[in-house]
PDB file of C-alpha atoms in Angstrom:
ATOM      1  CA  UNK O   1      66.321  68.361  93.922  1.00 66.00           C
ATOM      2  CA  UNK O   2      67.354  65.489  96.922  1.00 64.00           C
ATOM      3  CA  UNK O   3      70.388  65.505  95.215  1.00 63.00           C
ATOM      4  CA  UNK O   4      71.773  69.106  94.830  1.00 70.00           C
ATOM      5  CA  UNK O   5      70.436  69.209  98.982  1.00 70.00           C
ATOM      6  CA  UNK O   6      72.696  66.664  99.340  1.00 72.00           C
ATOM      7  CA  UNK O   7      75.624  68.382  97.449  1.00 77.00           C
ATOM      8  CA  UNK O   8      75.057  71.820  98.767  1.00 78.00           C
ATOM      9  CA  UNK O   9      77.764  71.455 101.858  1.00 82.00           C
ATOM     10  CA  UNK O  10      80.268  70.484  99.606  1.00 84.00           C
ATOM     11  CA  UNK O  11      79.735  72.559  97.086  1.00 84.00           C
ATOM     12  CA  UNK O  12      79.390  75.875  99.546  1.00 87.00           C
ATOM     13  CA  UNK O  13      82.302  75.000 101.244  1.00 87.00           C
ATOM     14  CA  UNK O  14      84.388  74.609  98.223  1.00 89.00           C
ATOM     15  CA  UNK O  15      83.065  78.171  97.011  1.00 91.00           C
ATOM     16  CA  UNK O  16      83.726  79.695 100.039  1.00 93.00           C
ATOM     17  CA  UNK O  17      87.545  78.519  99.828  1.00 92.00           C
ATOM     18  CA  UNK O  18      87.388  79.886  96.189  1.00 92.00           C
ATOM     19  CA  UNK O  19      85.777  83.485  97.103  1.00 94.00           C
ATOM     20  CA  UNK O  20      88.604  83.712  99.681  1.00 95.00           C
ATOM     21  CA  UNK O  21      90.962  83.696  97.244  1.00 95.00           C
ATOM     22  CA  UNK O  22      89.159  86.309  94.989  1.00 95.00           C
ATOM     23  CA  UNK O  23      89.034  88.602  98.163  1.00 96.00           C
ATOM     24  CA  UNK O  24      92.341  87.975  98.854  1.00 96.00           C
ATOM     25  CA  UNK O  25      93.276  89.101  95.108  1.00 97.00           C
ATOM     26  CA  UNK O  26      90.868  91.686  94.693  1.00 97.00           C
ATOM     27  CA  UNK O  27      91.975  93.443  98.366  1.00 97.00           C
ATOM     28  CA  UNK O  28      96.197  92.965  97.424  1.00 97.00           C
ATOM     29  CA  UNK O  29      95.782  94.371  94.122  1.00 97.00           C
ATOM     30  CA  UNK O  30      94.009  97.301  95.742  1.00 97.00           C
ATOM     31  CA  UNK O  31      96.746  97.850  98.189  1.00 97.00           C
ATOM     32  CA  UNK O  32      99.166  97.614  95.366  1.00 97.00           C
ATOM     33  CA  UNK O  33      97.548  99.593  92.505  1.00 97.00           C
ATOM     34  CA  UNK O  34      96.099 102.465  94.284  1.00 95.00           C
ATOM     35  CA  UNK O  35      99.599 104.197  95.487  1.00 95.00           C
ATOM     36  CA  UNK O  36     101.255 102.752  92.142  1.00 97.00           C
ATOM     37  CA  UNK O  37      98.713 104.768  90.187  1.00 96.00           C
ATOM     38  CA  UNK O  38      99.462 107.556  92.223  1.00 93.00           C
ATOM     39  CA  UNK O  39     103.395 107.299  91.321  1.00 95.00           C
ATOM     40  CA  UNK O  40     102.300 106.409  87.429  1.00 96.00           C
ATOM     41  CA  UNK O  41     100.600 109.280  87.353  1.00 95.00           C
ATOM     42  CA  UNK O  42     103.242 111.761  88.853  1.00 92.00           C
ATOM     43  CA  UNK O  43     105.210 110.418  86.060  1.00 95.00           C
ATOM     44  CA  UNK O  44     103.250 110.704  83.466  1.00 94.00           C
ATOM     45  CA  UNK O  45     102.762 114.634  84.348  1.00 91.00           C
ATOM     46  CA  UNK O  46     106.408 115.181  85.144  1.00 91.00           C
ATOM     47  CA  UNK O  47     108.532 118.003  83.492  1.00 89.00           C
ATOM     48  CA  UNK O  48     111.184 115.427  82.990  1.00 92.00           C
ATOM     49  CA  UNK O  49     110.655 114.505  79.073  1.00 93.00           C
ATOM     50  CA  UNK O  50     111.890 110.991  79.074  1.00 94.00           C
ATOM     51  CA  UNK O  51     110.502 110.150  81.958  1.00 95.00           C
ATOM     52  CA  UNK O  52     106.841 111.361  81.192  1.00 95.00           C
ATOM     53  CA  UNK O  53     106.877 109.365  77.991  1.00 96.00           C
ATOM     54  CA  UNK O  54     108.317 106.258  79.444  1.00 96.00           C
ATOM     55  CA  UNK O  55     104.657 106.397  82.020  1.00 96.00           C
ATOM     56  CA  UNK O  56     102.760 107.174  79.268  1.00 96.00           C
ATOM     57  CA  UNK O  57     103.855 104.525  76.975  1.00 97.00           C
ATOM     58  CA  UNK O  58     103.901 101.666  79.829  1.00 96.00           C
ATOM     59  CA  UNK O  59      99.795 103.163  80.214  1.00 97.00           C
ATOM     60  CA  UNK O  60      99.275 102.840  76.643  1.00 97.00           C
ATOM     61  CA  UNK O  61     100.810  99.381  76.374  1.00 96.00           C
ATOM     62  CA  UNK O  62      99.174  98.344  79.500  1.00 96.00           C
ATOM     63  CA  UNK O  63      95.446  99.487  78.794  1.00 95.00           C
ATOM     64  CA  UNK O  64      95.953  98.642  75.032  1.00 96.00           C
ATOM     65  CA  UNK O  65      95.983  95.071  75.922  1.00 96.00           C
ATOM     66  CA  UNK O  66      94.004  92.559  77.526  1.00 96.00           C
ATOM     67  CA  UNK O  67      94.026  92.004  80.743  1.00 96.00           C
ATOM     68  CA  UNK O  68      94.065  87.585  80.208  1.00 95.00           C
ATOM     69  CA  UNK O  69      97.422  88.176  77.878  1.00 96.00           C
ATOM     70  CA  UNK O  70      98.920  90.424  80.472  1.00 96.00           C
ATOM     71  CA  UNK O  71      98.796  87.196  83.170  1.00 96.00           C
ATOM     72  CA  UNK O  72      99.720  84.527  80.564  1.00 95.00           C
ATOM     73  CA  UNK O  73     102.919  86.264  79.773  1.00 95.00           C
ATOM     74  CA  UNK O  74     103.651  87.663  83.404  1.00 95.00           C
ATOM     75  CA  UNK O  75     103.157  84.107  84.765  1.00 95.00           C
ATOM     76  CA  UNK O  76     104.876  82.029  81.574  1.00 93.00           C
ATOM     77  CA  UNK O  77     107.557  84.143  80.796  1.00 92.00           C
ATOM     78  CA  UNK O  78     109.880  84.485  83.366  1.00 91.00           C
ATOM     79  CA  UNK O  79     110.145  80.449  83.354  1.00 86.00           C
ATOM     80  CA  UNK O  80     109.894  79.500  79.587  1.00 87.00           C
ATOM     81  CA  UNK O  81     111.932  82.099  77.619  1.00 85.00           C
ATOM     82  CA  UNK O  82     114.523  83.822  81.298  1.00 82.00           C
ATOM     83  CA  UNK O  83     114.498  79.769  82.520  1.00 83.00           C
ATOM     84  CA  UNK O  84     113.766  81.526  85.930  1.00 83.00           C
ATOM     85  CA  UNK O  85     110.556  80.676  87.523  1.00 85.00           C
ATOM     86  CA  UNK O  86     110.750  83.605  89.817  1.00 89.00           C
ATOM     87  CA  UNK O  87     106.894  83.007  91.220  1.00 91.00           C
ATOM     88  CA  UNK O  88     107.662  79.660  92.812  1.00 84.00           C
ATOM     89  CA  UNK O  89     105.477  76.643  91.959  1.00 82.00           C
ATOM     90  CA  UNK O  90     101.998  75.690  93.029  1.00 88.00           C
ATOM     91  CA  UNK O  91      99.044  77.904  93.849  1.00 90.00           C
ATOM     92  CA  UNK O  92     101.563  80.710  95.696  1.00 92.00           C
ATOM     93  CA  UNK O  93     103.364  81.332  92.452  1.00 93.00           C
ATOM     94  CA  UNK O  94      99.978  81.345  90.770  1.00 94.00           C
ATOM     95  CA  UNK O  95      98.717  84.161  93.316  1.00 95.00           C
ATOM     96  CA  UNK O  96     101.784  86.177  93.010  1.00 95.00           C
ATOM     97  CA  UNK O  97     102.215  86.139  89.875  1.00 95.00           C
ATOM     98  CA  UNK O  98      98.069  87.220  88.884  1.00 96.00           C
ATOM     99  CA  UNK O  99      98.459  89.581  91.740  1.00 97.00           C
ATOM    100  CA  UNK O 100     101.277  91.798  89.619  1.00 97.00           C
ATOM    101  CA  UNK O 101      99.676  91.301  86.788  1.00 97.00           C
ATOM    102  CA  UNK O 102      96.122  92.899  88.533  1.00 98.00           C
ATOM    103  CA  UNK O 103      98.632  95.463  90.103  1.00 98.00           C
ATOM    104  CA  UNK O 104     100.144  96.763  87.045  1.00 97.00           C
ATOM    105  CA  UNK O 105      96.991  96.501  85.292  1.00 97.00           C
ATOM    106  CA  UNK O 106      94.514  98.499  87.322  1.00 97.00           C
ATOM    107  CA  UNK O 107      97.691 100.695  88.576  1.00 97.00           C
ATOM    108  CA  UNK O 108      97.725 102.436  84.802  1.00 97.00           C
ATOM    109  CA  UNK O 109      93.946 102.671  84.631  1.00 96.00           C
ATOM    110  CA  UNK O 110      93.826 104.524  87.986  1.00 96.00           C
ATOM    111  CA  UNK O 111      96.687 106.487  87.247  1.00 96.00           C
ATOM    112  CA  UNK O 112      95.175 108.028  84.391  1.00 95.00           C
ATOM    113  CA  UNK O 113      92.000 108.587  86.785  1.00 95.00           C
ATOM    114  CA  UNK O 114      94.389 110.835  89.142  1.00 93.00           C
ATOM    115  CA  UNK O 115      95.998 112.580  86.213  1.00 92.00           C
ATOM    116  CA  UNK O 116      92.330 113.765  85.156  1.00 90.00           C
ATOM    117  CA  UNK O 117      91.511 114.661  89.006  1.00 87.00           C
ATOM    118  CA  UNK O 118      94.854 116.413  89.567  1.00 84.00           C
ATOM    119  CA  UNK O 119      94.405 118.220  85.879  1.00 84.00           C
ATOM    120  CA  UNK O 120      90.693 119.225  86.795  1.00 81.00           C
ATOM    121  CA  UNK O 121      91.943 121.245  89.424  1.00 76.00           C
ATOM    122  CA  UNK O 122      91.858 125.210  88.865  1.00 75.00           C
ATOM    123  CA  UNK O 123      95.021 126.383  88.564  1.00 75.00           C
ATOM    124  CA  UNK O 124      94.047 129.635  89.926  1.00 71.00           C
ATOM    125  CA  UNK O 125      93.366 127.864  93.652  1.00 70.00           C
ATOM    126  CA  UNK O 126      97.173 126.474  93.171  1.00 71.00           C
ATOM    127  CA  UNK O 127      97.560 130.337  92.193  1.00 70.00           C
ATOM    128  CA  UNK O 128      96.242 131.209  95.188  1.00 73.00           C
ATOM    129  CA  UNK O 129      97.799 128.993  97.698  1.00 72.00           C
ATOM    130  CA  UNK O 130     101.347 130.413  96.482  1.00 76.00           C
ATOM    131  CA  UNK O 131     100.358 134.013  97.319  1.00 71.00           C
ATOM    132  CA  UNK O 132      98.752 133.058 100.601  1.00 72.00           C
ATOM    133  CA  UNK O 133     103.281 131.550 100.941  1.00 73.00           C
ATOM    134  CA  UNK O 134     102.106 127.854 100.757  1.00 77.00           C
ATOM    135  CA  UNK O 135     104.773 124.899  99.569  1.00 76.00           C
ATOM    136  CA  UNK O 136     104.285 123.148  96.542  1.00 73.00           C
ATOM    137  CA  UNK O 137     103.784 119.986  98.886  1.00 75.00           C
ATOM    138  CA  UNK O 138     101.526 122.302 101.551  1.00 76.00           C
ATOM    139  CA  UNK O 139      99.658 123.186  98.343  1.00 74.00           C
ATOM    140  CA  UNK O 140      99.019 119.792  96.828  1.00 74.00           C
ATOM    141  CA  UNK O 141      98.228 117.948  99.896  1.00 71.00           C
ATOM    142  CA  UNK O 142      95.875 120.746 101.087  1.00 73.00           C
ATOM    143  CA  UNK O 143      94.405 122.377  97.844  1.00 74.00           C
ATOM    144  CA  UNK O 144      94.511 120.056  95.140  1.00 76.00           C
ATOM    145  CA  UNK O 145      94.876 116.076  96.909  1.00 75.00           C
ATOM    146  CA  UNK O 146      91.193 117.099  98.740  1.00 75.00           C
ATOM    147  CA  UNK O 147      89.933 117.972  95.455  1.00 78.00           C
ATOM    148  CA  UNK O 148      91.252 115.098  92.944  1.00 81.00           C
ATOM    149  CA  UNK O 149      89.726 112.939  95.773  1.00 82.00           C
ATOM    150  CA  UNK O 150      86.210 114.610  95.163  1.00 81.00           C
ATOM    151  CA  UNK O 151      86.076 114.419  91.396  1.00 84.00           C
ATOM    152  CA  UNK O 152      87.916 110.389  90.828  1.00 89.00           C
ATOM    153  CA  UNK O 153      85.633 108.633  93.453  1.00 88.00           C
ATOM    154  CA  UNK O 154      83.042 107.916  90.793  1.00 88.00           C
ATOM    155  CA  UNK O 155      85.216 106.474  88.355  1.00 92.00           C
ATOM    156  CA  UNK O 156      87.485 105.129  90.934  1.00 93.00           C
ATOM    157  CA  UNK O 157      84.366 103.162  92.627  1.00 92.00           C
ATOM    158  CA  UNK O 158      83.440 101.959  88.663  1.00 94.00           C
ATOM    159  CA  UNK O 159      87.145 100.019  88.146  1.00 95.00           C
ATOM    160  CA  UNK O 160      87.046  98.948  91.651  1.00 95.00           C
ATOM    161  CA  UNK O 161      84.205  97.045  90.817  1.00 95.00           C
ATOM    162  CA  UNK O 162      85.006  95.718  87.533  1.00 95.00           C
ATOM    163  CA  UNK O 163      88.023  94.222  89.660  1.00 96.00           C
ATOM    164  CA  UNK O 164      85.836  92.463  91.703  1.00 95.00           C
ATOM    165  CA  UNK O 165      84.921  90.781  88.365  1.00 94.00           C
ATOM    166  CA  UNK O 166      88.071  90.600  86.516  1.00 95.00           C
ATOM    167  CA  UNK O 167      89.441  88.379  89.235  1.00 95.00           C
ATOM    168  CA  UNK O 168      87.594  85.838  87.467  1.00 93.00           C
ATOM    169  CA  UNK O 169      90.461  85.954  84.324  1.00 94.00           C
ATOM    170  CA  UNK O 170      93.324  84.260  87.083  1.00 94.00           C
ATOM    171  CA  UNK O 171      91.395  81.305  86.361  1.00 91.00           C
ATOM    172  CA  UNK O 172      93.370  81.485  83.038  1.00 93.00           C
ATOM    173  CA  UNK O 173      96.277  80.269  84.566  1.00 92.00           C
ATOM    174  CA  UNK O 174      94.979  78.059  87.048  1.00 85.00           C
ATOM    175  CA  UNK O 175      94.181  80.363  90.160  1.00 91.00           C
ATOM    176  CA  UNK O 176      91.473  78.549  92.159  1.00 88.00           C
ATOM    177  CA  UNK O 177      89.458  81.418  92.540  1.00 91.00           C
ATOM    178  CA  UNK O 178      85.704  81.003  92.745  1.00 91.00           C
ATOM    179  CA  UNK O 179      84.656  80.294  89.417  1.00 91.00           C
ATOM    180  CA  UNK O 180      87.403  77.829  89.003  1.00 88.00           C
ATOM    181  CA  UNK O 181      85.875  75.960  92.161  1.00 86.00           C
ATOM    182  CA  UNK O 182      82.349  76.320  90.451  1.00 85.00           C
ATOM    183  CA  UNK O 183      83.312  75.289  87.233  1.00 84.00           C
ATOM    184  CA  UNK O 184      85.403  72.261  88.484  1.00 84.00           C
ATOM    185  CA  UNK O 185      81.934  70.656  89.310  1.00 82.00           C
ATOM    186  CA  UNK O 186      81.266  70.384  85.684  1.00 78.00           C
ATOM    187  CA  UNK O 187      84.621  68.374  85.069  1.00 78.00           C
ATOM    188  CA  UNK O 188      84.513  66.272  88.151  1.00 70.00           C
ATOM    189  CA  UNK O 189      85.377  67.278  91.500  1.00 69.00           C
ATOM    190  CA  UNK O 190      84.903  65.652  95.214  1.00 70.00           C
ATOM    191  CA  UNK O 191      82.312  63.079  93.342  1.00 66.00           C
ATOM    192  CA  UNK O 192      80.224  65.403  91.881  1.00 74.00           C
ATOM    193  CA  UNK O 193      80.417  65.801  87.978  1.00 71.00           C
ATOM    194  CA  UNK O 194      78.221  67.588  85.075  1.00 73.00           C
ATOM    195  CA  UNK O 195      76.772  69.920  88.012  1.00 75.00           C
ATOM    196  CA  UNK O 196      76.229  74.006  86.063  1.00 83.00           C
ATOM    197  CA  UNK O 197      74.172  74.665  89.630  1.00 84.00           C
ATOM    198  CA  UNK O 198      77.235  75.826  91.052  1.00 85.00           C
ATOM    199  CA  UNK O 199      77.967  78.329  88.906  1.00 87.00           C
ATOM    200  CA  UNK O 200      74.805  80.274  89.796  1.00 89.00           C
ATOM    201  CA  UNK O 201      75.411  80.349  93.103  1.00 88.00           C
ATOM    202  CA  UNK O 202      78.874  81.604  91.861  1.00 92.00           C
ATOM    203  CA  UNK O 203      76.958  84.767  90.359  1.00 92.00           C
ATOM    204  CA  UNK O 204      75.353  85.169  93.880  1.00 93.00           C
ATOM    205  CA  UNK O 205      78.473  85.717  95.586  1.00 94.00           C
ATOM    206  CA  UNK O 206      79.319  88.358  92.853  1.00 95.00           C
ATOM    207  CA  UNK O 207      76.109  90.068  93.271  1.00 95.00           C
ATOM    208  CA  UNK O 208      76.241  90.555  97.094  1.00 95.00           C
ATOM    209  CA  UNK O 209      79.712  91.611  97.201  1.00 95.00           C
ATOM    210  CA  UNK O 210      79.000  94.114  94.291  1.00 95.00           C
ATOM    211  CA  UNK O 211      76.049  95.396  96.247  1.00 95.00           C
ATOM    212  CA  UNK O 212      78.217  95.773 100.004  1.00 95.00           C
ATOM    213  CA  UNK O 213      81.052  97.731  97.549  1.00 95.00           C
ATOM    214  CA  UNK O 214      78.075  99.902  96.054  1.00 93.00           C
ATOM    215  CA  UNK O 215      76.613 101.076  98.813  1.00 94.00           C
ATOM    216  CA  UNK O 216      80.080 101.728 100.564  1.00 93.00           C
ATOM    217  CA  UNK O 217      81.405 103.667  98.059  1.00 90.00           C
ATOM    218  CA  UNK O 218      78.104 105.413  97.400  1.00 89.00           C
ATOM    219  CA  UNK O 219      78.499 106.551 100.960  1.00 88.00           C
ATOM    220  CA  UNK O 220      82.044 107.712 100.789  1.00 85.00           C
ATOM    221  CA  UNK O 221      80.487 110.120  97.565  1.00 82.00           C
ATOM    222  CA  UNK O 222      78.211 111.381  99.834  1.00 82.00           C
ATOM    223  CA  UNK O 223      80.837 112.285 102.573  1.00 79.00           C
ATOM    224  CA  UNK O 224      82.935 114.320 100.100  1.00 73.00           C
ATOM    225  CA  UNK O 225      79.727 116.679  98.708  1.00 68.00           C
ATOM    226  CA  UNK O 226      81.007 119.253 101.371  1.00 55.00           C
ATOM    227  CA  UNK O 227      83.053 119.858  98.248  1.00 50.00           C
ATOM    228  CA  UNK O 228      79.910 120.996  95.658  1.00 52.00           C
TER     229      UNK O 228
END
């Protein structure tokens, strides 16, 4: 017990630097995916035949997949088979290159989240909004947008926090996210070696963040029941 009191500052700080980096990852690939999704989706509902399948099979290919394959050959390919290592080297190119992968990835699951909002939407209020002399746009932004928010939040507020836990898989190609700094006590690091502790208190930081995104996104539900 003397011992893991004596390890605790180095071992918090050294999390701490490590759940950074999964914020910073899990808040970029938010900004990223949530308007891409938006633009997938569009796509994948477009008149335009070609393009509509072309969405549709970069969704199938993309949530057919695993997630851990997707970053191995977004990070490895460009420099082993193009000879192009367009992410740069060190932990940078490692954070760019997991943050398109998380982009692309959570981009096709949530556009297939709008596409179900956006679908669940009675046509007869579109209907209704063109006799009232309403624009397409007018009618989408102010009939249908309001709505599709209403209905996704649930399922949107389920992938956003499976993100917070998939940011673990960067660790596949050596992002030092936090489980890579909790896990790097078991191998050896800053003198301390064979150490699992760390990888509890690794849970803890998932658990608390989980629980702030829970009860935030419970409360943004609650906002939109004006729509029941």
């Amino acid at each position: 017990m003397e011992l893991i009191l004596e390890q605790m500052p180095i071992v918090i700080h050294s999390l701490n630097i490590g759940f950074l980096q999964t914020l910073k990852l899990f808040f970029v690939t938010l900004i990223g995916a949530i308007p891409l999704g938006l633009v997938i989706a569009f796509g994948s509902m477009s008149r335009f035949t070609p393009l509509r399948w072309l969405s549709r099979l970069i969704v199938w290919v993309i949530r057919g997949t695993p997630l851990m394959i997707q970053l191995l050959i977004i990070y490895y390919f460009p420099g082993l088979v193009l000879k192009n290592n367009v992410w740069g080297s060190g932990e940078t190119g490692r954070f760019i290159a997991s943050a398109v992968s998380f982009i692309i990835n959570y981009a096709c699951y949530f556009s297939e989240i709008y596409r179900g909002g956006i679908q669940g939407v009675p046509k007869g209020q579109q209907e209704a909004g063109m006799v009232l002399g309403m624009t397409k746009s007018q009618i989408f932004f102010k009939v249908t947008l309001l709505q599709m928010i209403k209905r996704i939040v649930p399922p949107m507020s389920n992938e956003i926090i499976t993100l917070v836990k998939d940011t673990s898989l960067a660790r596949i190609i050596a992002l030092q996210e936090i489980i890579w700094a909790g896990q790097a006590f078991l191998k050896g690091s800053q003198g301390i070696s064979g150490a699992i502790w760390p990888l509890f208190f690794t849970a803890v930081y998932y658990l608390v963040f989980n629980g702030i995104l829970t009860v935030l996104l419970g409360k943004l539900e609650q906002k939109l029941d004006y729509f029941r």
